Coordinates of N, CA, C and O and ligand atoms in Angstrom, one line a residue:
M1 N 0.8 -1.2 0.0 CA 0.0 0.0 0.0 C 0.9 1.3 0.0 O 0.7 2.2 -0.8
A2 N 1.9 1.3 0.9 CA 2.8 2.4 0.9 C 3.5 2.7 -0.4 O 3.7 3.9 -0.7
E3 N 3.7 1.7 -1.1 CA 4.4 1.8 -2.4 C 3.6 2.6 -3.4 O 4.1 3.2 -4.3
E4 N 2.3 2.6 -3.2 CA 1.4 3.3 -4.2 C 1.4 4.8 -4.0 O 1.0 5.6 -4.8
R5 N 1.9 5.3 -2.8 CA 1.9 6.7 -2.5 C 2.9 7.5 -3.4 O 4.0 7.1 -3.6
K6 N 2.4 8.6 -3.9 CA 3.2 9.4 -4.8 C 4.0 10.5 -4.1 O 4.8 11.2 -4.6
Q7 N 3.7 10.6 -2.8 CA 4.5 11.5 -2.0 C 4.8 11.0 -0.6 O 4.1 10.0 -0.2
R8 N 5.8 11.5 0.0 CA 6.2 11.0 1.3 C 5.8 11.8 2.5 O 6.2 11.6 3.6
K9 N 4.9 12.8 2.2 CA 4.4 13.6 3.3 C 3.5 12.7 4.2 O 2.9 11.7 3.7
P10 N 3.3 13.1 5.4 CA 2.3 12.4 6.3 C 1.0 12.6 5.6 O 0.7 13.6 5.0
I11 N 0.1 11.5 5.6 CA -1.2 11.6 5.0 C -2.2 12.0 6.1 O -2.1 11.6 7.2
P12 N -3.3 12.7 5.7 CA -4.3 13.1 6.6 C -5.0 11.8 7.3 O -5.1 10.8 6.6
R13 N -5.3 12.0 8.5 CA -6.1 11.0 9.2 C -7.6 11.2 9.0 O -8.1 12.3 9.3
V14 N -8.2 10.2 8.3 CA -9.6 10.4 8.0 C -10.4 9.8 9.2 O -10.2 8.6 9.6
D15 N -11.3 10.6 9.7 CA -12.2 10.1 10.8 C -13.7 10.3 10.3 O -13.9 10.7 9.2
E16 N -14.6 9.9 11.2 CA -16.0 10.0 10.8 C -16.5 11.3 10.4 O -17.3 11.5 9.5
E17 N -15.9 12.4 11.0 CA -16.4 13.7 10.7 C -15.8 14.2 9.4 O -16.5 15.0 8.7
S18 N -14.6 13.8 9.1 CA -14.0 14.3 7.8 C -14.1 13.4 6.7 O -13.8 13.8 5.5
K19 N -14.7 12.2 6.9 CA -14.8 11.2 5.8 C -15.5 11.7 4.6 O -15.0 11.6 3.5
P20 N -16.7 12.4 4.7 CA -17.3 12.9 3.5 C -16.5 13.9 2.7 O -16.5 14.0 1.5
F21 N -15.7 14.7 3.5 CA -14.8 15.7 2.8 C -13.8 15.0 2.0 O -13.6 15.3 0.8
W22 N -13.1 14.0 2.5 CA -12.1 13.2 1.8 C -12.6 12.4 0.7 O -12.0 12.2 -0.4
E23 N -13.8 11.8 0.9 CA -14.5 11.1 -0.2 C -14.8 12.0 -1.4 O -14.6 11.6 -2.6
A24 N -15.2 13.2 -1.1 CA -15.4 14.2 -2.2 C -14.1 14.5 -2.9 O -14.0 14.6 -4.1
C25 N -13.1 14.8 -2.1 CA -11.8 15.1 -2.7 C -11.3 14.0 -3.6 O -10.7 14.3 -4.7
A26 N -11.5 12.7 -3.2 CA -11.1 11.6 -4.1 C -11.8 11.7 -5.4 O -11.3 11.2 -6.4
R27 N -13.0 12.3 -5.5 CA -13.8 12.4 -6.7 C -13.4 13.8 -7.4 O -14.0 14.2 -8.4
H28 N -12.4 14.5 -6.8 CA -12.0 15.8 -7.2 C -13.1 16.8 -7.1 O -13.4 17.6 -8.0
E29 N -13.8 16.8 -6.0 CA -14.9 17.7 -5.7 C -14.6 18.3 -4.3 O -14.1 17.5 -3.4
L30 N -14.9 19.6 -4.1 CA -14.6 20.2 -2.8 C -15.9 20.5 -2.1 O -16.8 21.2 -2.7
Y31 N -16.1 20.0 -0.9 CA -17.3 20.2 -0.1 C -16.9 20.8 1.2 O -15.9 20.5 1.8
V32 N -17.8 21.7 1.7 CA -17.7 22.2 3.1 C -19.1 21.9 3.7 O -20.0 21.6 3.1
Q33 N -19.1 22.2 5.0 CA -20.4 22.0 5.8 C -21.1 23.3 5.9 O -20.6 24.4 6.0
K34 N -22.5 23.1 6.0 CA -23.3 24.2 6.3 C -24.3 23.9 7.3 O -24.9 22.7 7.3
C35 N -24.6 24.8 8.2 CA -25.6 24.6 9.3 C -27.0 24.8 8.8 O -27.3 25.9 8.2
R36 N -27.9 23.9 8.9 CA -29.2 24.0 8.4 C -30.0 25.0 9.4 O -31.1 25.5 9.0
H37 N -29.5 25.2 10.6 CA -30.2 26.0 11.6 C -29.9 27.5 11.4 O -30.8 28.3 11.2
C38 N -28.6 27.9 11.3 CA -28.3 29.3 11.2 C -27.7 29.7 9.8 O -27.4 30.8 9.5
G39 N -27.4 28.7 9.0 CA -26.9 29.0 7.6 C -25.4 29.2 7.5 O -24.8 29.4 6.5
K40 N -24.7 29.1 8.7 CA -23.2 29.3 8.7 C -22.5 28.2 7.9 O -22.8 27.0 8.0
V41 N -21.6 28.6 7.0 CA -20.8 27.7 6.2 C -19.4 27.6 6.9 O -18.9 28.7 7.3
F42 N -18.9 26.4 7.1 CA -17.6 26.3 7.9 C -16.8 25.2 7.4 O -17.2 24.3 6.7
Y43 N -15.5 25.3 7.7 CA -14.5 24.4 7.4 C -13.5 24.6 8.6 O -13.2 25.7 8.9
Y44 N -12.9 23.6 9.2 CA -12.8 22.2 8.9 C -14.0 21.3 9.3 O -14.8 21.9 10.1
P45 N -14.0 20.1 8.9 CA -15.2 19.3 9.2 C -15.4 19.0 10.7 O -14.4 18.7 11.4
R46 N -16.6 19.2 11.2 CA -17.0 19.0 12.6 C -18.4 18.3 12.6 O -19.1 18.3 11.6
S47 N -18.7 17.9 13.8 CA -20.0 17.2 14.0 C -21.1 18.2 14.5 O -22.2 17.8 14.7
F48 N -20.6 19.5 14.7 CA -21.6 20.5 15.2 C -21.2 21.8 14.6 O -20.1 22.1 14.2
C49 N -22.2 22.7 14.5 CA -22.0 24.1 14.0 C -21.2 24.9 15.0 O -21.5 25.0 16.2
P50 N -20.1 25.6 14.6 CA -19.3 26.3 15.5 C -20.0 27.6 16.0 O -19.6 28.2 17.0
E51 N -21.1 27.9 15.4 CA -21.8 29.2 15.8 C -22.9 28.9 16.9 O -22.9 29.6 17.9
D52 N -23.7 27.8 16.7 CA -24.7 27.6 17.6 C -24.8 26.1 18.2 O -25.7 25.7 18.9
L53 N -23.7 25.4 17.8 CA -23.5 24.0 18.3 C -24.6 23.0 17.9 O -24.6 21.9 18.4
T54 N -25.5 23.4 17.0 CA -26.5 22.4 16.6 C -25.8 21.4 15.7 O -24.7 21.6 15.1
Q55 N -26.4 20.2 15.6 CA -25.8 19.1 14.8 C -26.6 18.9 13.5 O -26.4 17.9 12.8
D56 N -27.4 19.8 13.2 CA -28.2 19.7 11.9 C -27.5 20.3 10.8 O -27.6 21.5 10.4
L57 N -26.6 19.5 10.2 CA -25.7 20.0 9.2 C -25.9 19.4 7.8 O -26.4 18.3 7.8
E58 N -25.4 20.0 6.8 CA -25.4 19.4 5.5 C -24.1 19.7 4.8 O -23.4 20.6 5.2
W59 N -23.7 18.9 3.8 CA -22.5 19.2 3.0 C -22.9 19.9 1.7 O -23.9 19.5 1.1
V60 N -22.2 21.0 1.4 CA -22.5 21.7 0.2 C -21.2 21.7 -0.7 O -20.1 21.8 -0.2
K61 N -21.5 21.6 -2.0 CA -20.4 21.6 -3.0 C -19.9 23.0 -3.2 O -20.7 23.9 -3.5
C62 N -18.6 23.2 -3.2 CA -18.0 24.5 -3.5 C -17.8 24.7 -5.0 O -17.6 23.7 -5.7
S63 N -17.7 25.9 -5.3 CA -17.3 26.2 -6.7 C -15.9 25.9 -7.0 O -15.5 25.6 -8.2
G64 N -15.1 25.8 -6.0 CA -13.6 25.5 -6.2 C -12.8 26.8 -6.4 O -11.6 26.7 -6.6
R65 N -13.5 27.9 -6.5 CA -12.8 29.2 -6.7 C -12.7 30.0 -5.4 O -13.6 29.9 -4.5
G66 N -11.7 30.8 -5.4 CA -11.4 31.6 -4.2 C -10.3 32.6 -4.5 O -9.9 32.8 -5.6
K67 N -9.8 33.2 -3.4 CA -8.7 34.1 -3.6 C -7.7 33.9 -2.4 O -8.1 33.4 -1.3
V68 N -6.4 34.2 -2.7 CA -5.4 34.1 -1.6 C -5.7 35.1 -0.5 O -5.8 36.3 -0.8
Y69 N -5.9 34.6 0.7 CA -6.2 35.5 1.8 C -4.9 36.0 2.4 O -4.6 37.2 2.7
T70 N -4.0 35.0 2.6 CA -2.6 35.3 3.0 C -1.7 34.1 2.7 O -2.2 33.0 2.5
F71 N -0.4 34.3 2.7 CA 0.5 33.2 2.3 C 1.9 33.4 2.9 O 2.2 34.6 3.3
T72 N 2.6 32.4 2.9 CA 4.1 32.5 3.2 C 4.8 31.5 2.3 O 4.2 30.5 1.9
V73 N 6.0 31.8 2.0 CA 6.9 30.9 1.2 C 7.9 30.2 2.1 O 8.6 30.9 2.9
T74 N 7.9 28.9 2.0 CA 8.8 28.1 2.8 C 10.0 27.8 2.0 O 9.9 27.2 0.9
Y75 N 11.2 28.2 2.5 CA 12.4 27.9 1.8 C 13.2 26.8 2.5 O 14.1 26.2 1.9
Q76 N 13.0 26.5 3.8 CA 13.7 25.5 4.5 C 12.8 24.5 5.2 O 12.0 25.0 6.0
N77 N 12.9 23.3 4.8 CA 12.2 22.2 5.5 C 12.8 20.9 5.1 O 12.7 20.5 3.9
Q78 N 13.5 20.3 6.0 CA 14.3 19.1 5.6 C 13.5 17.8 5.8 O 14.1 16.7 5.6
S79 N 12.2 17.9 6.1 CA 11.4 16.7 6.3 C 11.2 16.0 5.0 O 10.9 16.7 4.0
P80 N 11.3 14.6 5.0 CA 11.0 13.9 3.7 C 9.6 14.3 3.2 O 8.7 14.4 4.0
G81 N 9.5 14.4 1.9 CA 8.2 14.8 1.3 C 8.0 16.3 1.2 O 7.2 16.7 0.4
F82 N 8.8 17.0 2.0 CA 8.7 18.5 1.9 C 9.9 19.1 1.2 O 9.8 20.0 0.4
R83 N 11.1 18.6 1.6 CA 12.3 19.1 1.0 C 12.4 19.0 -0.5 O 13.0 19.9 -1.1
E84 N 11.7 18.0 -1.0 CA 11.7 17.8 -2.5 C 10.9 19.0 -3.2 O 11.1 19.2 -4.4
N85 N 10.1 19.6 -2.5 CA 9.2 20.6 -3.1 C 9.6 22.1 -2.8 O 8.9 23.0 -3.2
L86 N 10.7 22.3 -2.2 CA 11.2 23.6 -1.8 C 11.5 24.4 -3.1 O 12.0 23.9 -4.0
P87 N 11.2 25.7 -3.1 CA 10.4 26.4 -2.1 C 8.9 26.2 -2.4 O 8.6 25.9 -3.6
Y88 N 8.1 26.2 -1.4 CA 6.6 26.0 -1.6 C 5.8 27.0 -0.9 O 6.3 27.7 0.0
V89 N 4.6 27.2 -1.3 CA 3.8 28.2 -0.8 C 2.7 27.7 0.1 O 1.9 26.8 -0.4
M90 N 2.6 28.1 1.4 CA 1.5 27.8 2.3 C 0.6 29.0 2.2 O 1.1 30.1 2.3
A91 N -0.7 28.7 2.2 CA -1.6 29.9 2.1 C -2.9 29.5 2.7 O -3.3 28.4 2.9
Y92 N -3.6 30.6 3.2 CA -5.0 30.5 3.5 C -5.7 31.0 2.2 O -5.5 32.2 1.8
V93 N -6.6 30.2 1.7 CA -7.4 30.6 0.5 C -8.8 30.8 1.1 O -9.4 30.0 1.8
E94 N -9.4 32.0 0.7 CA -10.8 32.2 1.1 C -11.6 31.8 -0.1 O -11.6 32.4 -1.2
L95 N -12.5 30.8 0.1 CA -13.3 30.3 -0.9 C -14.5 31.3 -1.2 O -14.8 32.1 -0.3
E96 N -15.1 31.2 -2.3 CA -16.3 32.0 -2.6 C -17.4 31.8 -1.6 O -18.2 32.7 -1.4
E97 N -17.4 30.6 -1.0 CA -18.4 30.3 0.0 C -18.1 31.0 1.3 O -18.9 30.9 2.3
G98 N -17.0 31.6 1.5 CA -16.7 32.4 2.7 C -15.8 31.8 3.7 O -15.5 32.4 4.7
V99 N -15.4 30.5 3.5 CA -14.5 29.9 4.5 C -13.1 30.0 4.0 O -12.8 30.1 2.8
R100 N -12.2 29.9 5.0 CA -10.8 29.9 4.7 C -10.2 28.5 4.9 O -10.5 27.9 5.9
M101 N -9.3 28.1 4.0 CA -8.8 26.8 4.0 C -7.2 26.9 3.9 O -6.7 27.6 3.0
L102 N -6.6 26.2 4.9 CA -5.1 26.2 4.8 C -4.7 25.2 3.8 O -5.1 24.0 3.8
T103 N -3.8 25.6 2.9 CA -3.5 24.8 1.7 C -2.2 25.2 1.1 O -1.4 26.0 1.7
N104 N -1.9 24.7 -0.1 CA -0.7 25.1 -0.8 C -1.2 25.7 -2.1 O -2.2 25.4 -2.7
I105 N -0.3 26.7 -2.6 CA -0.5 27.3 -3.9 C 0.5 26.6 -4.8 O 1.7 26.6 -4.5
V106 N 0.0 26.1 -6.0 CA 0.8 25.3 -6.9 C 0.6 25.9 -8.3 O -0.3 26.8 -8.5
G107 N 1.4 25.5 -9.2 CA 1.2 25.9 -10.6 C 1.7 27.3 -11.0 O 1.4 27.8 -12.1
C108 N 2.5 27.9 -10.1 CA 3.1 29.1 -10.5 C 4.4 29.3 -9.6 O 4.5 28.5 -8.6
K109 N 5.2 30.2 -9.9 CA 6.4 30.5 -9.1 C 6.0 31.1 -7.8 O 5.0 32.0 -7.8
P110 N 6.6 30.8 -6.7 CA 6.2 31.4 -5.4 C 6.2 33.0 -5.5 O 5.3 33.6 -4.9
E111 N 7.1 33.5 -6.2 CA 7.2 35.0 -6.3 C 6.0 35.6 -7.1 O 5.8 36.8 -7.1
E112 N 5.2 34.8 -7.8 CA 4.1 35.2 -8.5 C 2.8 35.3 -7.6 O 1.8 35.9 -8.1
V113 N 2.9 34.7 -6.5 CA 1.7 34.7 -5.6 C 1.5 36.0 -5.0 O 2.4 36.7 -4.5
R114 N 0.2 36.5 -5.0 CA -0.2 37.8 -4.4 C -1.4 37.6 -3.5 O -2.2 36.7 -3.8
I115 N -1.5 38.5 -2.5 CA -2.8 38.5 -1.7 C -3.9 38.9 -2.7 O -3.7 39.7 -3.6
D116 N -5.1 38.2 -2.5 CA -6.3 38.5 -3.3 C -6.2 37.9 -4.7 O -7.1 38.1 -5.6
M117 N -5.1 37.1 -5.0 CA -5.0 36.5 -6.3 C -6.1 35.5 -6.5 O -6.3 34.6 -5.6
P118 N -6.8 35.5 -7.6 CA -7.8 34.5 -7.9 C -7.2 33.1 -8.1 O -6.3 33.0 -8.9
V119 N -7.8 32.1 -7.4 CA -7.2 30.8 -7.5 C -8.4 29.8 -7.6 O -9.5 30.1 -7.3
E120 N -8.1 28.6 -8.1 CA -9.1 27.6 -8.2 C -8.5 26.2 -7.7 O -7.3 26.0 -7.8
V121 N -9.3 25.4 -7.2 CA -8.9 24.1 -6.6 C -8.3 23.2 -7.7 O -8.7 23.2 -8.8
A122 N -7.3 22.4 -7.2 CA -6.7 21.3 -8.0 C -6.6 20.2 -7.0 O -6.6 20.5 -5.8
F123 N -6.4 19.0 -7.5 CA -6.2 17.9 -6.5 C -5.0 17.1 -6.8 O -4.7 16.8 -7.9
E124 N -4.2 16.9 -5.7 CA -3.0 16.0 -5.8 C -3.4 14.6 -5.3 O -3.8 14.4 -4.2
D125 N -3.3 13.7 -6.3 CA -3.7 12.3 -6.0 C -2.6 11.6 -5.2 O -1.5 11.5 -5.8
V126 N -2.8 11.3 -4.0 CA -1.8 10.7 -3.1 C -1.9 9.2 -3.2 O -0.8 8.5 -3.3
T127 N -3.0 8.7 -3.0 CA -3.3 7.2 -3.2 C -4.6 7.1 -4.0 O -5.2 8.1 -4.3
P128 N -5.0 5.9 -4.4 CA -6.2 5.8 -5.2 C -7.4 6.3 -4.4 O -8.4 6.7 -5.0
D129 N -7.4 6.3 -3.1 CA -8.5 6.8 -2.3 C -8.3 8.2 -1.6 O -9.2 8.6 -1.0
L130 N -7.2 8.8 -1.9 CA -6.9 10.0 -1.2 C -6.3 11.1 -2.1 O -5.3 10.9 -2.7
S131 N -7.0 12.2 -2.2 CA -6.6 13.3 -3.0 C -6.6 14.5 -2.1 O -7.6 14.7 -1.3
I132 N -5.6 15.4 -2.2 CA -5.5 16.5 -1.3 C -5.8 17.8 -2.1 O -5.2 18.0 -3.2
P133 N -6.7 18.7 -1.6 CA -7.0 19.9 -2.4 C -5.8 20.9 -2.2 O -5.4 21.2 -1.1
V134 N -5.4 21.4 -3.3 CA -4.4 22.5 -3.4 C -5.0 23.6 -4.3 O -6.1 23.3 -4.9
F135 N -4.4 24.7 -4.5 CA -5.0 25.7 -5.3 C -3.9 26.3 -6.3 O -2.8 26.3 -6.0
K136 N -4.4 26.6 -7.5 CA -3.5 27.2 -8.5 C -4.2 28.5 -9.1 O -5.4 28.7 -9.0
P137 N -3.4 29.3 -9.7 CA -3.9 30.5 -10.3 C -5.0 30.2 -11.3 O -4.9 29.2 -12.0
V138 N -6.1 31.0 -11.3 CA -7.2 30.7 -12.3 C -6.7 30.7 -13.7 O -5.9 31.6 -14.1
G139 N -7.0 29.7 -14.4 CA -6.6 29.6 -15.8 C -5.3 29.0 -16.1 O -4.9 28.8 -17.2
K140 N -4.6 28.6 -15.0 CA -3.2 28.0 -15.2 C -3.4 26.5 -15.3 O -4.2 25.9 -14.7
Ligands
ZN201 ZN1 -25.5 27.1 13.1

């Protein structure tokens, strides 16, 4: 199983709360949760609404588009799976749905990344069952 992995980074731990999120990512679709009671859209996956603690939630499909809220460029990281990708961009992307997602910006040079830059989701296939959402400049 480990031989199938295309990267050596630690892989996310999938639990009951995050399972629908990761299943959607494996289909190359991005979903976040929405509270049926107050309408709040939120990420990361939880079993209750962070606003009013109700458990009446639904999953909503995202457009996959957003913009860079903030970012940093990492030049030094000697951990296996990370050092091969240096330099890389860590960013918070604000989705059109209003939530912010900690992710990587790919598909452009780190020096091309800007605050408010329009980005769209892409998926890195790690295993046949696990794909990780990253973001690239729109149209790239
Ligand atoms: Zn709520």
